[in-house]
Amino acid sequence: MANVGLLYVGAVLFINGMMLLKKVDAKAAAVFNLFVGTMQVVFPTVLIATAGRDTQTILAASGLYLFGFTYLYVGIGLLAGLDTTGVGYFSLFVAVMALGYAYVNFRVLRNTPFGVIWLYWSFLWFLFFVLLGLKVEGITTYTGWVTAIEGWVTGAIPAFLLLSGYWGGPGATAIALAVFAVVVFGALWVLVGPGHRPRPRPGGVAAPGRT
């Protein structure tokens, strides 16, 4: 059940990334956020209710609410035209808690790939805090790309591999995820971060897509 939910977390992150990149209308994205947010509240509730005294299952499921509430908050906020400050500061809470869940995956659950994935999520939700809470609009494009990429790397692809039984060895997978994050997100910062300047075309007009 958790892996099915993870698959659609990948989908909603991809949609939200495309929204930040102005490829998807905000109200259209809001509806999908409500769908996935509801799923991410119902699924962990069922998992916890049926876990009995399995404290590790309860611990793992508890973190899913962080994302379910985020997507519900985003969906309602977009449809109602609310100020983004609330969801921004909630994202800071999620970013801090995600560090704790990363530690738990490394040291308690012994799940190193998801320890790294929780670090991905902490980084992403911190970007949401800076963008939506502090309103630093210069990182909008960078955040959009990171969100869309994380939708695939931390959601859709791991979920599909887990569901199909092709999830790789934990050590190699964790290292690959960590290297990918450093290389790709570092390169993106250089290419589209706030210090990036559009490359002028002949005649002094910026190249398409470089605004």
C-alpha positions as MATLAB code, in Angstrom:
seq = 'MANVGLLYVGAVLFINGMMLLKKVDAKAAAVFNLFVGTMQVVFPTVLIATAGRDTQTILAASGLYLFGFTYLYVGIGLLAGLDTTGVGYFSLFVAVMALGYAYVNFRVLRNTPFGVIWLYWSFLWFLFFVLLGLKVEGITTYTGWVTAIEGWVTGAIPAFLLLSGYWGGPGATAIALAVFAVVVFGALWVLVGPGHRPRPRPGGVAAPGRT';
ca = [
       0.000    0.000    0.000;
       2.786    2.450    0.897;
       4.527    1.751   -2.419;
       1.329    2.502   -4.345;
       1.083    5.790   -2.489;
       4.733    6.524   -3.307;
       4.009    6.059   -7.009;
       1.425    8.826   -6.925;
       3.625   11.038   -4.786;
       5.971   10.905   -7.754;
       3.120   11.962  -10.024;
       2.056   14.921   -7.886;
       5.633   16.155   -7.488;
       6.076   16.011  -11.253;
       2.829   17.950  -11.778;
       3.816   20.532   -9.162;
       7.215   20.929  -10.763;
       5.568   21.559  -14.107;
       3.283   24.092  -12.414;
       6.263   25.996  -11.020;
       7.785   25.943  -14.513;
       4.490   27.375  -15.845;
       3.686   24.300  -17.923;
       0.559   23.348  -15.913;
      -2.240   25.644  -14.759;
      -2.299   26.150  -10.986;
      -5.978   25.230  -10.533;
      -5.531   22.087  -12.622;
      -2.580   21.097  -10.421;
      -4.623   21.885   -7.307;
      -7.174   19.187   -8.089;
      -4.498   16.499   -8.410;
      -2.899   17.691   -5.149;
      -6.233   17.080   -3.423;
      -6.477   13.563   -4.897;
      -2.974   12.555   -3.789;
      -3.183   14.423   -0.487;
      -6.308   12.476    0.423;
      -4.604    9.202   -0.527;
      -1.568   10.105    1.587;
      -3.790   10.644    4.620;
      -5.999    7.564    4.151;
      -3.162    5.092    3.418;
      -1.054    5.750    6.546;
      -4.197    5.743    8.667;
      -5.041    2.253    7.409;
      -1.430    1.085    7.858;
      -1.295    2.355   11.438;
      -4.737    0.981   12.297;
      -3.743   -2.509   11.122;
      -0.162   -2.490   12.439;
      -1.012   -3.784   15.895;
       2.128   -3.459   18.015;
       4.500   -3.274   15.045;
       6.176   -0.013   16.057;
       8.438    0.099   13.001;
       5.440   -0.023   10.635;
       3.765    2.734   12.637;
       6.950    4.804   12.560;
       7.359    4.404    8.802;
       3.698    5.223    8.119;
       3.668    8.284   10.360;
       5.917   10.237    8.018;
       3.449    9.919    5.146;
       1.135   12.427    6.806;
       3.763   15.131    6.298;
       3.258   14.835    2.558;
      -0.482   14.213    2.618;
      -1.075   17.417    4.575;
       1.294   19.322    2.281;
      -0.628   18.330   -0.847;
      -4.000   19.062    0.751;
      -2.701   22.429    1.956;
      -1.338   23.257   -1.506;
      -4.496   22.116   -3.292;
      -6.854   24.077   -1.062;
      -4.562   27.111   -1.109;
      -4.390   27.202   -4.898;
      -8.151   26.854   -5.327;
      -8.945   29.432   -2.636;
      -6.210   31.867   -3.654;
      -4.598   31.812   -0.200;
      -1.280   33.428    0.633;
       1.569   30.905    0.414;
       3.219   31.817    3.720;
       1.399   29.133    5.702;
       2.317   26.273    3.427;
       5.840   27.706    3.233;
       6.385   27.554    6.972;
       4.710   24.151    7.176;
       7.284   23.084    4.570;
      10.039   24.182    6.955;
       8.507   21.909    9.604;
       8.467   19.047    7.068;
      12.090   19.734    6.050;
      13.256   19.484    9.672;
      11.196   16.373   10.414;
      12.477   14.738    7.225;
      15.997   14.916    8.657;
      14.726   12.903   11.617;
      13.106   10.334    9.360;
      16.332   10.103    7.351;
      18.208    9.298   10.566;
      15.587    6.706   11.511;
      15.910    5.013    8.118;
      19.708    4.937    8.390;
      19.977    3.785   12.006;
      16.710    2.095   13.044;
      15.045    0.711    9.911;
      18.414    0.012    8.220;
      16.993    1.239    4.929;
      19.850    3.314    3.511;
      18.246    4.130    0.120;
      15.244    5.668    1.826;
      17.531    7.424    4.265;
      18.970    9.209    1.235;
      15.503    9.748   -0.240;
      14.354   11.423    2.970;
      17.346   13.760    2.620;
      16.141   14.542   -0.919;
      12.723   15.401    0.515;
      14.232   17.544    3.279;
      16.116   19.538    0.656;
      13.038   19.933   -1.544;
      10.729   21.010    1.269;
      13.368   23.515    2.404;
      13.261   24.971   -1.104;
       9.470   25.209   -0.753;
       9.996   27.115    2.507;
      12.385   29.582    0.875;
      10.146   30.027   -2.174;
       6.698   30.076   -0.535;
       7.450   31.124    3.044;
      10.245   33.642    2.509;
       9.000   34.438   -1.027;
      12.425   34.313   -2.685;
      11.062   34.133   -6.216;
      14.504   33.907   -7.794;
      14.605   30.167   -7.059;
      11.256   29.407   -8.735;
      12.737   27.811  -11.855;
      15.333   25.873   -9.870;
      12.691   24.613   -7.432;
      10.437   23.614  -10.317;
      13.126   21.473  -11.896;
      14.153   19.899   -8.575;
      10.503   19.115   -7.794;
       9.879   17.502  -11.177;
      13.089   15.453  -11.034;
      12.435   14.302   -7.467;
       8.995   13.164   -8.592;
      10.716   10.528  -10.698;
      13.851    9.810   -8.630;
      12.257    9.625   -5.166;
       8.718    8.601   -6.096;
       7.707    7.011   -9.372;
      10.863    5.021  -10.169;
      11.523    3.590   -6.655;
       7.823    2.747   -6.268;
       7.674    0.933   -9.606;
      10.891   -0.989   -8.875;
       9.626   -1.980   -5.428;
       6.239   -3.049   -6.764;
       7.802   -5.091   -9.577;
      10.512   -6.669   -7.400;
      13.466   -5.026   -9.151;
      14.648   -2.754   -6.325;
      18.450   -3.074   -6.204;
      20.931   -3.678   -3.400;
      20.645   -1.077   -0.633;
      24.289    0.009   -0.553;
      24.692    0.574   -4.280;
      21.266    2.190   -4.566;
      21.967    4.642   -1.746;
      25.324    5.640   -3.267;
      23.795    6.093   -6.723;
      21.032    8.286   -5.299;
      23.493   10.428   -3.353;
      25.821   10.936   -6.335;
      22.884   11.757   -8.614;
      21.609   14.422   -6.199;
      24.968   16.164   -5.842;
      25.754   16.154   -9.560;
      22.321   16.954  -10.994;
      21.093   19.483   -8.433;
      24.506   21.152   -8.340;
      24.532   21.467  -12.134;
      20.960   22.796  -12.101;
      21.955   25.495   -9.627;
      24.607   26.699  -12.064;
      22.245   26.521  -15.052;
      18.978   27.915  -13.665;
      19.715   29.131  -10.128;
      19.143   32.734   -9.027;
      22.594   33.786  -10.239;
      21.860   32.568  -13.763;
      21.543   35.165  -16.512;
      19.705   34.569  -19.811;
      21.953   33.942  -22.790;
      21.260   36.756  -25.258;
      20.361   35.937  -28.813;
      21.541   37.982  -31.797;
      19.788   41.319  -31.661;
      19.781   41.383  -27.848;
      16.735   39.099  -27.348;
      17.035   36.388  -24.688;
      16.993   32.785  -25.922;
      13.613   31.008  -25.610;
      13.175   29.302  -22.254;
      15.901   31.423  -20.648;
      13.767   34.072  -19.025;
];
